[in-house]
Structure formats: structure tokens, C-alpha cells
């Protein structure tokens, strides 16, 4: 899941990612008919080897000056970035080219919501990067997501989306609740149902016109982001209807959906954006990339009022990888560039530019948020909170139909309860019927 402070929409998966799996990052280039454009760090020619990089949204490499830096270090290399601003276009287009064995870029970005499909169905189309890198540089669970059952590493981790809770401490104070971030985190530590309990207390004296949380789906996705068991097991079997992680996340979401604590807003829709500016809700599940989004949407009125506390459980929402297709005519050079772009030093530079949180733990001690960002969030130790979450996130197994299953549960099941007044059983049944269609059952 990735974003920038300009945050345009991406389709969400939790997850994954995934989550908003469609670009939460605003594309910097204008769309063509297929939503793609070319952005290079310089001109080719003169006998140079041109390496192309296919990305979606804004990865920050060009913006952080990394292409220019690499080309200065390697005068024989020219880099050309092919950006597809619509991620619902990017992956299907990439799949078609992978399967055809031609037309791919030398390096292809892979969103977390698509990594399992790439691992399970396209592994032979990617170079095994595990032979060329020190895998200990990356978080273990991040490597696991891009590793096949026989040990092939098809992607190097870029960013991750470790979770926190962003909250309006001014609204908490008015509601008579704890405002200290450390004490607050202790109140809901270990269980998302405890977070919901804080919400119940908030609503007893909630400032007029405010709710505790933006949506029940937000709670569901955040809770599921910390569950070791989601919709698939590690063998790739569909287990969504038996998953303890799904059950616990659904139960927490239903407590919210059947109460008065939700603002009932759909994330990344315009009313949700306006909710930040208007102070409509007091808390939001907050992966690292959400920091910039909140700062932009809440505006000057929110400065110093927002704070950040550790989430009930370590969780992830978002992140990506870069892989080298076997169809690349410059595999060796592409592998070297992919390694360099995802090294801790470069991930730290991207973080400094746009707050994409690194998947390389050795970079964490060097991360420094912008001064205006820390001031905006009441001088919260943002990097420490997110780093602690990132290091303890469990390995999660995603499946080919992960995204549509998640969408069925959130946009159909939870929505039926939260916005249409259906019972939790009716919401579950509606989601089940949709999931059976998705799975062809």
C-alpha cells in the first residue's frame, strides 16, 4: 500500500495492502489511455544501456533523485521509468506481458495484493533474486511474501505499512478520556476489542457531531492486518470461512457497525476526506503512509491536535516489491539496479522524501520525519512507533482471490450492517454469497 501527501485513490485490500491496493499515491504524470506515462532520469543514447522500470503511482525513486544518483555512479546506464497511474490497469497489463514473455520492463513493481499471484502463478517469469542479495537486510515476513515454496525470491521489498492509531487528543480530552499516547496504547494493547471498548467510553461523552471511528471496515482491515491467518493458509488453500483472524476482525467490526461509534464513511471517498477537515471522527487506523494523508486532509485546523499511539496489535497495511522479469534483455544490470534501489540507504532517502516506510530494519535508526510532520502530530515518536510494529508483524499468506474476498466482506458484508441496518448474520450471508461467486463455488 503506498501513498503520498497528495493521496489519490487506490483500490483497497487490506491488506493488504494491501489495502488500498489501488494507488493511494497520486500519480505525478498525466494518464494516457491506459493510465501510463514515461518518466526518465535522463536521455539514452551514446552506447548506454537503458533500463526500464514499470511502476504504479509514485514510488519516490525519481522524486528522491535516486535515478540521477545511480546514473552518475554508472555512466553507462540510462534509466527510464514507465508509470501506470491506475493500478487497476497496471497489474493486468503486466500479467499479460509476463505470460507473453515480451513487452515487460527490465524491473516490474509488484503490489502486496498481487505478490501471491505472482509467486504462485508467475514465479518462472521472474529472476531468482535470492542468489544475488543478503536477504537478512529485509524483514523476514516481507521476504516470506515474495518467496516460493521451493525458496525462490521473486521480489525485493520496497515499503511496508506498519500500523498505529492516529487520534484527536483534543476530542479525547473533551470526552474525558486518557490523552497520553503511551497510557492510551496500554488500554487497548493486545486486542482490537479493547480498542472498541475505548470507543464505547468515548461515545458516552463524545463532543457534539463526532464519532469514535471513521468506519467499521477500517477496524476490520486494521485488525486483519495483524492476524497470522487471513483468507488462505500457507499451502494456498482457501480458509476464509474458518479463519480465526477473519472471525476476530469481523466480530470487532460488528461491534462498531451495530453501535453509534462509527461515522459510517467509506475510506478515500470525498466525505471521508471532509471528515478529517471537520473533525468528524476521533480515531483512525493509521499505517505509516496515512500520516501524510491526514496532514493534508485535516489541514491547518488539525495541527497539534492529532497524536499517534501504538495499535492494539502489530499489523501491516500496504507495501510493494520490485522484481526482474526473465524477459528482460538486461537481467544482470536490472538486478543490480533493483538491489541498489531497495538497499537500506536508498529506502531511507525515499522515506525522507515521501514517508514510505522502509522494509529494511537497519534503516530505522536513521529515519527522520519532516519537522512540520512531527509538530503536526504533537511531537509523537512516529518512526519508533512504526518501526516497533514493523519488526513484529506476523507472516501473512495472501491468495490469488485475496482482494475480491476482502472487498466482499467490507464493501458488501460490513456495509450491509453499518449503512443499511442489516443484522451481522445477514451481512455475513451477503458476503458469503459474493465470495462463492468469486471462487466459482
CSV table of C-alpha atoms in Angstrom, one decimal:
chain,number,residue,atom,x,y,z
A,1,UNK,CA,0.0,0.0,0.0
A,2,UNK,CA,1.6,3.2,-0.7
A,3,UNK,CA,0.6,6.9,-0.6
A,4,UNK,CA,1.8,10.4,-0.7
A,5,UNK,CA,0.5,13.6,0.9
A,6,UNK,CA,-1.4,14.2,-2.2
A,7,UNK,CA,-3.0,10.7,-1.9
A,8,UNK,CA,-5.1,9.8,-4.8
A,9,UNK,CA,-7.2,6.6,-4.6
A,10,UNK,CA,-6.2,3.1,-4.8
A,11,UNK,CA,-8.4,0.1,-4.5
A,12,UNK,CA,-8.0,-1.3,-1.1
A,13,UNK,CA,-7.2,-4.6,0.1
A,14,UNK,CA,-6.2,-4.9,3.4
A,15,UNK,CA,-4.5,-5.5,3.4
A,16,UNK,CA,-3.1,-5.9,2.1
A,17,UNK,CA,-2.3,-4.0,1.1
A,18,UNK,CA,-2.8,-4.5,0.8
A,19,UNK,CA,-5.1,-2.5,1.0
A,20,UNK,CA,-5.7,0.3,-0.6
A,21,UNK,CA,-4.4,-1.7,-3.4
A,22,UNK,CA,-5.1,0.9,-5.9
A,23,UNK,CA,-2.7,3.8,-5.8
A,24,UNK,CA,-3.1,5.8,-2.7
A,25,UNK,CA,-0.2,7.6,-4.2
A,26,UNK,CA,-1.1,10.3,-6.6
A,27,UNK,CA,0.5,9.7,-10.0
A,28,UNK,CA,2.7,12.6,-10.9
A,29,UNK,CA,2.3,12.1,-14.6
A,30,UNK,CA,-0.8,12.6,-16.8
A,31,UNK,CA,-2.6,9.4,-17.8
A,32,UNK,CA,-2.7,8.2,-21.3
A,33,UNK,CA,-5.4,5.9,-22.5
A,34,UNK,CA,-4.1,3.0,-20.4
A,35,UNK,CA,-3.1,5.2,-17.5
A,36,UNK,CA,0.6,5.1,-18.2
A,37,UNK,CA,3.3,7.6,-18.9
A,38,UNK,CA,7.1,7.7,-19.2
A,39,UNK,CA,9.3,9.4,-16.7
A,40,UNK,CA,13.0,9.1,-17.1
A,41,UNK,CA,16.0,10.3,-15.2
A,42,UNK,CA,17.9,11.3,-18.4
A,43,UNK,CA,18.3,10.6,-22.1
A,44,UNK,CA,19.6,7.4,-23.6
A,45,UNK,CA,22.0,7.1,-26.5
A,46,UNK,CA,25.7,7.2,-26.8
A,47,UNK,CA,26.0,3.4,-26.4
A,48,UNK,CA,24.4,3.4,-22.9
A,49,UNK,CA,22.2,0.5,-21.7
A,50,UNK,CA,18.7,1.8,-21.0
A,51,UNK,CA,16.9,0.1,-18.1
A,52,UNK,CA,13.2,0.5,-17.9
A,53,UNK,CA,11.2,0.3,-14.6
A,54,UNK,CA,7.5,-0.3,-14.6
A,55,UNK,CA,5.7,1.2,-11.6
A,56,UNK,CA,2.3,2.3,-10.4
A,57,UNK,CA,1.5,5.5,-8.5
A,58,UNK,CA,4.5,7.3,-7.1
A,59,UNK,CA,7.3,5.1,-5.8
A,60,UNK,CA,9.5,8.1,-5.0
A,61,UNK,CA,12.7,6.9,-6.8
A,62,UNK,CA,12.6,9.7,-9.3
A,63,UNK,CA,11.3,12.2,-6.7
A,64,UNK,CA,14.1,11.4,-4.3
A,65,UNK,CA,16.8,11.8,-7.0
A,66,UNK,CA,17.8,8.1,-7.0
A,67,UNK,CA,17.7,7.6,-10.7
A,68,UNK,CA,20.0,10.6,-11.3
A,69,UNK,CA,22.3,9.4,-8.5
A,70,UNK,CA,22.6,5.9,-9.9
A,71,UNK,CA,23.3,7.1,-13.4
A,72,UNK,CA,26.0,9.4,-12.1
A,73,UNK,CA,27.5,6.3,-10.4
A,74,UNK,CA,27.1,4.2,-13.5
A,75,UNK,CA,27.7,6.5,-16.6
A,76,UNK,CA,26.9,3.6,-18.9
A,77,UNK,CA,23.3,3.2,-17.6
A,78,UNK,CA,20.3,5.2,-18.5
A,79,UNK,CA,17.0,4.7,-16.5
A,80,UNK,CA,13.5,5.2,-17.9
A,81,UNK,CA,10.5,4.9,-15.6
A,82,UNK,CA,7.2,3.8,-17.1
A,83,UNK,CA,4.5,4.9,-14.7
A,84,UNK,CA,0.9,3.5,-14.8
A,85,UNK,CA,-1.1,5.8,-12.6
A,86,UNK,CA,-4.1,3.5,-12.5
A,87,UNK,CA,-3.2,0.3,-10.6
A,88,UNK,CA,-6.3,-1.5,-11.7
A,89,UNK,CA,-4.7,-1.2,-15.2
A,90,UNK,CA,-1.1,-1.8,-14.1
A,91,UNK,CA,-1.2,-5.4,-12.9
A,92,UNK,CA,-3.5,-6.9,-15.6
A,93,UNK,CA,-1.3,-5.3,-18.2
A,94,UNK,CA,1.8,-6.6,-16.5
A,95,UNK,CA,0.4,-10.2,-16.3
A,96,UNK,CA,-0.4,-10.2,-20.0
A,97,UNK,CA,3.2,-9.2,-20.8
A,98,UNK,CA,4.7,-11.7,-18.4
A,99,UNK,CA,2.6,-14.5,-19.9
A,100,UNK,CA,3.6,-13.5,-23.4
A,101,UNK,CA,7.2,-13.4,-22.4
A,102,UNK,CA,7.7,-10.0,-24.0
A,103,UNK,CA,6.9,-6.3,-23.5
A,104,UNK,CA,7.8,-6.3,-19.8
A,105,UNK,CA,10.1,-3.7,-18.3
A,106,UNK,CA,13.5,-4.7,-17.0
A,107,UNK,CA,12.2,-4.1,-13.5
A,108,UNK,CA,8.5,-4.5,-12.6
A,109,UNK,CA,6.9,-3.3,-9.4
A,110,UNK,CA,4.5,-5.7,-7.6
A,111,UNK,CA,1.9,-4.5,-5.1
A,112,UNK,CA,1.5,-6.6,-1.9
A,113,UNK,CA,-2.0,-7.5,-3.0
A,114,UNK,CA,-0.6,-9.1,-6.2
A,115,UNK,CA,2.5,-10.7,-4.8
A,116,UNK,CA,0.9,-14.1,-4.0
A,117,UNK,CA,-0.5,-14.4,-7.5
A,118,UNK,CA,3.0,-13.6,-8.9
A,119,UNK,CA,4.6,-16.1,-6.6
A,120,UNK,CA,2.1,-18.9,-7.3
A,121,UNK,CA,1.5,-18.4,-11.0
A,122,UNK,CA,4.3,-16.3,-12.4
A,123,UNK,CA,7.4,-17.4,-10.5
A,124,UNK,CA,9.0,-18.8,-13.6
A,125,UNK,CA,8.7,-15.4,-15.3
A,126,UNK,CA,10.9,-13.7,-12.7
A,127,UNK,CA,14.6,-14.0,-11.9
A,128,UNK,CA,15.5,-15.6,-8.5
A,129,UNK,CA,16.9,-12.6,-6.6
A,130,UNK,CA,17.7,-14.6,-3.5
A,131,UNK,CA,21.0,-15.6,-5.2
A,132,UNK,CA,22.2,-12.1,-5.5
A,133,UNK,CA,21.3,-10.4,-2.2
A,134,UNK,CA,21.7,-10.6,1.5
A,135,UNK,CA,18.2,-11.5,2.4
A,136,UNK,CA,18.8,-10.5,6.1
A,137,UNK,CA,18.5,-6.9,5.0
A,138,UNK,CA,14.7,-7.2,4.8
A,139,UNK,CA,12.1,-8.0,7.4
A,140,UNK,CA,11.6,-11.8,7.5
A,141,UNK,CA,7.9,-11.6,6.9
A,142,UNK,CA,8.4,-9.3,3.9
A,143,UNK,CA,10.8,-11.8,2.3
A,144,UNK,CA,8.3,-14.6,3.0
A,145,UNK,CA,5.6,-12.9,1.0
A,146,UNK,CA,7.8,-12.9,-2.1
A,147,UNK,CA,9.3,-16.4,-1.7
A,148,UNK,CA,8.0,-19.5,-3.5
A,149,UNK,CA,7.6,-22.9,-1.7
A,150,UNK,CA,10.9,-24.1,-3.2
A,151,UNK,CA,12.7,-21.0,-1.9
A,152,UNK,CA,12.9,-18.7,-4.9
A,153,UNK,CA,12.7,-14.9,-4.1
A,154,UNK,CA,11.0,-13.1,-6.9
A,155,UNK,CA,10.8,-9.6,-5.4
A,156,UNK,CA,12.8,-7.3,-3.2
A,157,UNK,CA,10.8,-5.4,-0.6
A,158,UNK,CA,10.3,-1.7,-1.0
A,159,UNK,CA,8.0,-0.1,1.5
A,160,UNK,CA,5.7,-1.5,4.2
A,161,UNK,CA,2.6,-0.2,6.0
A,162,UNK,CA,3.1,-0.8,9.8
A,163,UNK,CA,0.1,0.2,11.8
A,164,UNK,CA,-0.6,2.7,14.5
A,165,UNK,CA,-3.7,4.5,15.8
A,166,UNK,CA,-4.0,8.2,15.0
A,167,UNK,CA,-6.3,10.0,17.3
A,168,UNK,CA,-7.5,13.5,18.0
A,169,UNK,CA,-6.3,14.2,21.6
A,170,UNK,CA,-8.4,17.3,21.8
A,171,UNK,CA,-11.6,15.3,21.3
A,172,UNK,CA,-10.4,12.6,23.7
A,173,UNK,CA,-9.9,15.3,26.3
A,174,UNK,CA,-13.3,16.7,25.8
A,175,UNK,CA,-14.8,13.2,26.1
A,176,UNK,CA,-12.9,12.7,29.4
A,177,UNK,CA,-10.6,10.0,28.1
A,178,UNK,CA,-6.9,9.4,28.5
A,179,UNK,CA,-4.8,11.5,26.1
A,180,UNK,CA,-1.3,10.3,26.8
A,181,UNK,CA,-0.2,8.1,23.9
A,182,UNK,CA,1.6,5.6,26.0
A,183,UNK,CA,-1.1,5.1,28.6
A,184,UNK,CA,-3.7,5.0,25.8
A,185,UNK,CA,-1.9,2.3,23.9
A,186,UNK,CA,-1.8,0.2,27.1
A,187,UNK,CA,-5.6,0.4,27.4
A,188,UNK,CA,-6.1,-1.4,24.1
A,189,UNK,CA,-2.9,-3.4,23.9
A,190,UNK,CA,-3.2,-6.9,22.5
A,191,UNK,CA,-6.8,-6.9,21.4
A,192,UNK,CA,-8.9,-4.9,19.0
A,193,UNK,CA,-12.0,-5.5,21.1
A,194,UNK,CA,-10.3,-3.3,23.8
A,195,UNK,CA,-9.9,-0.5,21.2
A,196,UNK,CA,-13.7,-0.9,20.6
A,197,UNK,CA,-14.3,-0.7,24.4
A,198,UNK,CA,-12.4,2.7,24.4
A,199,UNK,CA,-14.8,3.7,21.7
A,200,UNK,CA,-17.8,2.9,23.8
A,201,UNK,CA,-16.4,5.1,26.6
A,202,UNK,CA,-15.8,7.9,24.1
A,203,UNK,CA,-19.4,7.9,22.9
A,204,UNK,CA,-20.7,8.4,26.5
A,205,UNK,CA,-19.4,12.0,26.4
A,206,UNK,CA,-18.5,12.4,22.7
A,207,UNK,CA,-18.2,16.1,21.6
A,208,UNK,CA,-21.2,17.0,19.6
A,209,UNK,CA,-21.1,15.9,16.0
A,210,UNK,CA,-18.2,13.5,16.5
A,211,UNK,CA,-17.9,9.7,16.4
A,212,UNK,CA,-15.1,7.5,17.7
A,213,UNK,CA,-14.0,5.9,14.4
A,214,UNK,CA,-14.4,6.6,10.7
A,215,UNK,CA,-15.9,3.2,9.7
A,216,UNK,CA,-16.3,-0.4,10.8
A,217,UNK,CA,-14.5,-1.5,7.7
A,218,UNK,CA,-11.4,0.5,8.9
A,219,UNK,CA,-11.4,-1.5,12.1
A,220,UNK,CA,-11.9,-4.8,10.2
A,221,UNK,CA,-8.9,-4.2,7.8
A,222,UNK,CA,-6.7,-3.0,10.6
A,223,UNK,CA,-7.4,-6.0,12.8
A,224,UNK,CA,-7.0,-8.4,9.9
A,225,UNK,CA,-3.6,-6.7,9.1
A,226,UNK,CA,-2.3,-8.2,12.4
A,227,UNK,CA,-3.7,-11.6,12.0
A,228,UNK,CA,-1.5,-14.5,11.1
A,229,UNK,CA,-4.4,-16.3,9.5
A,230,UNK,CA,-6.4,-14.5,6.8
A,231,UNK,CA,-8.2,-15.9,3.7
A,232,UNK,CA,-5.6,-18.5,2.7
A,233,UNK,CA,-3.3,-20.9,4.5
A,234,UNK,CA,0.4,-21.3,3.7
A,235,UNK,CA,-0.4,-24.1,1.3
A,236,UNK,CA,-2.7,-21.8,-0.7
A,237,UNK,CA,-6.0,-23.3,0.5
A,238,UNK,CA,-9.0,-21.1,0.9
A,239,UNK,CA,-9.8,-20.9,4.6
A,240,UNK,CA,-11.6,-17.5,4.9
A,241,UNK,CA,-14.8,-19.0,6.4
A,242,UNK,CA,-12.8,-21.0,9.0
A,243,UNK,CA,-10.1,-18.3,9.7
A,244,UNK,CA,-9.7,-17.2,13.3
A,245,UNK,CA,-8.2,-13.9,12.1
A,246,UNK,CA,-11.3,-13.2,9.9
A,247,UNK,CA,-13.7,-14.1,12.8
A,248,UNK,CA,-12.0,-11.9,15.3
A,249,UNK,CA,-11.7,-9.0,12.9
A,250,UNK,CA,-15.4,-9.4,11.8
A,251,UNK,CA,-16.5,-9.5,15.4
A,252,UNK,CA,-14.7,-6.3,16.2
A,253,UNK,CA,-16.1,-4.6,13.1
A,254,UNK,CA,-19.7,-5.8,14.0
A,255,UNK,CA,-19.4,-4.2,17.5
A,256,UNK,CA,-18.7,-0.9,15.7
A,257,UNK,CA,-21.2,-1.4,12.9
A,258,UNK,CA,-24.1,-2.1,15.3
A,259,UNK,CA,-23.3,0.8,17.7
A,260,UNK,CA,-23.3,4.6,17.4
A,261,UNK,CA,-19.5,4.9,17.4
A,262,UNK,CA,-18.9,4.9,13.6
A,263,UNK,CA,-19.1,7.9,11.3
A,264,UNK,CA,-20.1,5.4,8.5
A,265,UNK,CA,-17.7,6.8,6.0
A,266,UNK,CA,-16.2,4.9,3.1
A,267,UNK,CA,-12.4,5.4,3.1
A,268,UNK,CA,-10.9,7.6,0.4
A,269,UNK,CA,-14.3,8.9,-0.7
A,270,UNK,CA,-14.8,12.7,-0.6
A,271,UNK,CA,-16.9,12.6,2.6
A,272,UNK,CA,-14.1,10.8,4.3
A,273,UNK,CA,-11.7,13.4,3.3
A,274,UNK,CA,-14.0,16.1,4.6
A,275,UNK,CA,-14.4,14.2,7.8
A,276,UNK,CA,-10.7,14.9,8.6
A,277,UNK,CA,-11.2,18.6,8.0
A,278,UNK,CA,-14.4,18.8,10.0
A,279,UNK,CA,-13.1,16.7,12.9
A,280,UNK,CA,-15.9,14.2,12.4
A,281,UNK,CA,-14.1,11.2,13.9
A,282,UNK,CA,-11.7,10.9,16.8
A,283,UNK,CA,-9.5,7.9,15.7
A,284,UNK,CA,-8.5,6.1,12.5
A,285,UNK,CA,-6.4,3.0,11.9
A,286,UNK,CA,-3.2,4.6,10.7
A,287,UNK,CA,-0.5,2.8,8.7
A,288,UNK,CA,2.7,4.8,8.1
A,289,UNK,CA,1.6,6.2,4.8
A,290,UNK,CA,-1.6,7.6,6.3
A,291,UNK,CA,0.5,10.2,8.2
A,292,UNK,CA,0.9,12.5,5.2
A,293,UNK,CA,-2.7,11.9,4.1
A,294,UNK,CA,-4.1,13.1,7.5
A,295,UNK,CA,-1.8,16.1,7.5
A,296,UNK,CA,-3.1,17.1,4.1
A,297,UNK,CA,-6.8,16.4,4.6
A,298,UNK,CA,-7.0,17.8,8.2
A,299,UNK,CA,-5.2,21.0,7.2
A,300,UNK,CA,-4.1,23.7,9.5
A,301,UNK,CA,-7.0,23.1,11.8
A,302,UNK,CA,-5.7,19.7,12.8
A,303,UNK,CA,-2.1,20.8,13.6
A,304,UNK,CA,-1.0,19.7,17.1
A,305,UNK,CA,-4.4,18.1,17.7
A,306,UNK,CA,-3.6,14.7,16.1
A,307,UNK,CA,-1.4,12.3,18.0
A,308,UNK,CA,-0.2,8.8,17.3
A,309,UNK,CA,-0.3,5.7,19.6
A,310,UNK,CA,0.7,2.1,19.1
A,311,UNK,CA,-2.0,-0.1,17.6
A,312,UNK,CA,-3.6,-2.9,19.7
A,313,UNK,CA,-1.5,-5.4,17.7
A,314,UNK,CA,1.4,-5.1,15.2
A,315,UNK,CA,-0.2,-5.0,11.8
A,316,UNK,CA,0.5,-4.2,8.2
A,317,UNK,CA,-1.5,-2.4,5.6
A,318,UNK,CA,0.3,-2.0,2.2
A,319,UNK,CA,3.7,-2.2,0.7
A,320,UNK,CA,5.3,-3.3,-2.6
A,321,UNK,CA,8.2,-5.2,-4.2
A,322,UNK,CA,10.3,-4.9,-7.3
A,323,UNK,CA,11.2,-7.9,-9.5
A,324,UNK,CA,13.2,-8.6,-12.6
A,325,UNK,CA,11.3,-10.5,-15.4
A,326,UNK,CA,13.2,-13.2,-17.2
A,327,UNK,CA,12.1,-11.5,-20.4
A,328,UNK,CA,14.5,-8.6,-19.6
A,329,UNK,CA,17.3,-8.3,-22.1
A,330,UNK,CA,19.5,-6.7,-19.4
A,331,UNK,CA,18.9,-9.1,-16.4
A,332,UNK,CA,22.3,-8.6,-14.8
A,333,UNK,CA,22.1,-4.8,-14.9
A,334,UNK,CA,18.5,-4.8,-13.8
A,335,UNK,CA,19.2,-7.0,-10.8
A,336,UNK,CA,22.0,-4.6,-9.7
A,337,UNK,CA,19.7,-1.6,-10.0
A,338,UNK,CA,16.9,-3.4,-8.1
A,339,UNK,CA,19.3,-4.3,-5.3
A,340,UNK,CA,20.5,-0.7,-5.1
A,341,UNK,CA,17.1,0.9,-5.1
A,342,UNK,CA,15.9,-1.3,-2.3
A,343,UNK,CA,19.0,-1.1,-0.1
A,344,UNK,CA,18.5,0.5,3.3
A,345,UNK,CA,20.3,3.7,2.4
A,346,UNK,CA,18.0,4.3,-0.6
A,347,UNK,CA,14.9,3.3,1.3
A,348,UNK,CA,15.8,5.9,3.9
A,349,UNK,CA,16.1,8.6,1.2
A,350,UNK,CA,12.6,7.7,-0.2
A,351,UNK,CA,11.2,7.9,3.4
A,352,UNK,CA,12.8,11.4,3.8
A,353,UNK,CA,11.1,12.5,0.6
A,354,UNK,CA,7.6,11.0,1.0
A,355,UNK,CA,7.4,8.9,4.2
A,356,UNK,CA,7.2,5.5,2.5
A,357,UNK,CA,8.3,3.3,5.5
A,358,UNK,CA,11.3,1.0,4.7
A,359,UNK,CA,11.2,-2.8,4.7
A,360,UNK,CA,14.9,-2.8,5.8
A,361,UNK,CA,15.2,-2.6,9.6
A,362,UNK,CA,18.8,-1.3,9.6
A,363,UNK,CA,17.4,2.0,8.1
A,364,UNK,CA,15.0,2.6,11.0
A,365,UNK,CA,17.6,4.3,13.3
A,366,UNK,CA,18.4,6.9,10.6
A,367,UNK,CA,14.8,7.9,9.7
A,368,UNK,CA,13.8,11.4,10.5
A,369,UNK,CA,10.3,12.7,9.7
A,370,UNK,CA,10.0,16.2,8.4
A,371,UNK,CA,9.9,18.8,11.2
A,372,UNK,CA,6.4,20.0,10.2
A,373,UNK,CA,5.1,16.4,10.4
A,374,UNK,CA,6.3,15.7,13.9
A,375,UNK,CA,4.9,19.1,15.0
A,376,UNK,CA,1.6,18.3,13.4
A,377,UNK,CA,1.3,15.1,15.4
A,378,UNK,CA,2.1,16.6,18.7
A,379,UNK,CA,5.8,15.5,18.6
A,380,UNK,CA,4.9,11.8,18.6
A,381,UNK,CA,7.8,9.5,18.1
A,382,UNK,CA,6.4,8.4,14.8
A,383,UNK,CA,9.3,6.4,13.5
A,384,UNK,CA,9.8,4.5,16.7
A,385,UNK,CA,6.1,3.5,16.8
A,386,UNK,CA,6.0,2.3,13.3
A,387,UNK,CA,9.4,0.6,13.5
A,388,UNK,CA,8.3,-1.4,16.5
A,389,UNK,CA,5.2,-2.5,14.7
A,390,UNK,CA,7.1,-3.4,11.5
A,391,UNK,CA,9.5,-5.7,13.4
A,392,UNK,CA,6.8,-7.8,15.0
A,393,UNK,CA,4.2,-8.2,12.2
A,394,UNK,CA,3.4,-11.9,11.7
A,395,UNK,CA,3.9,-13.6,8.4
A,396,UNK,CA,0.7,-13.5,6.4
A,397,UNK,CA,-0.3,-15.6,3.5
A,398,UNK,CA,-2.2,-14.0,0.6
A,399,UNK,CA,-4.1,-15.8,-2.1
A,400,UNK,CA,-5.0,-15.1,-5.7
A,401,UNK,CA,-8.5,-14.0,-4.8
A,402,UNK,CA,-7.5,-12.2,-1.6
A,403,UNK,CA,-8.6,-8.8,-2.8
A,404,UNK,CA,-12.1,-9.7,-4.0
A,405,UNK,CA,-12.7,-11.8,-0.8
A,406,UNK,CA,-11.8,-8.7,1.2
A,407,UNK,CA,-13.9,-6.5,-0.9
A,408,UNK,CA,-16.9,-8.8,-0.4
A,409,UNK,CA,-16.6,-8.7,3.4
A,410,UNK,CA,-16.0,-5.0,3.7
A,411,UNK,CA,-18.0,-3.4,0.8
A,412,UNK,CA,-20.8,-5.8,0.9
A,413,UNK,CA,-21.0,-7.6,4.2
A,414,UNK,CA,-20.0,-4.8,6.6
A,415,UNK,CA,-21.7,-2.1,4.6
A,416,UNK,CA,-25.0,-4.0,4.7
A,417,UNK,CA,-24.8,-3.8,8.5
A,418,UNK,CA,-23.3,-0.4,9.0
A,419,UNK,CA,-25.2,1.6,6.4
A,420,UNK,CA,-28.3,-0.4,5.7
A,421,UNK,CA,-29.2,-1.7,9.1
A,422,UNK,CA,-29.0,-5.4,8.3
A,423,UNK,CA,-28.0,-7.9,11.1
A,424,UNK,CA,-24.5,-9.2,11.3
A,425,UNK,CA,-25.8,-12.6,10.1
A,426,UNK,CA,-27.4,-11.0,7.1
A,427,UNK,CA,-24.2,-9.1,6.3
A,428,UNK,CA,-22.1,-12.3,6.6
A,429,UNK,CA,-24.5,-14.2,4.4
A,430,UNK,CA,-24.4,-11.4,1.7
A,431,UNK,CA,-20.6,-11.5,1.8
A,432,UNK,CA,-20.6,-15.3,1.6
A,433,UNK,CA,-22.8,-15.4,-1.5
A,434,UNK,CA,-20.4,-12.9,-3.2
A,435,UNK,CA,-17.3,-14.9,-2.2
A,436,UNK,CA,-18.8,-18.1,-3.5
A,437,UNK,CA,-19.3,-16.4,-6.9
A,438,UNK,CA,-15.8,-15.1,-6.8
A,439,UNK,CA,-14.4,-18.6,-6.1
A,440,UNK,CA,-16.7,-20.2,-8.6
A,441,UNK,CA,-18.4,-22.3,-5.9
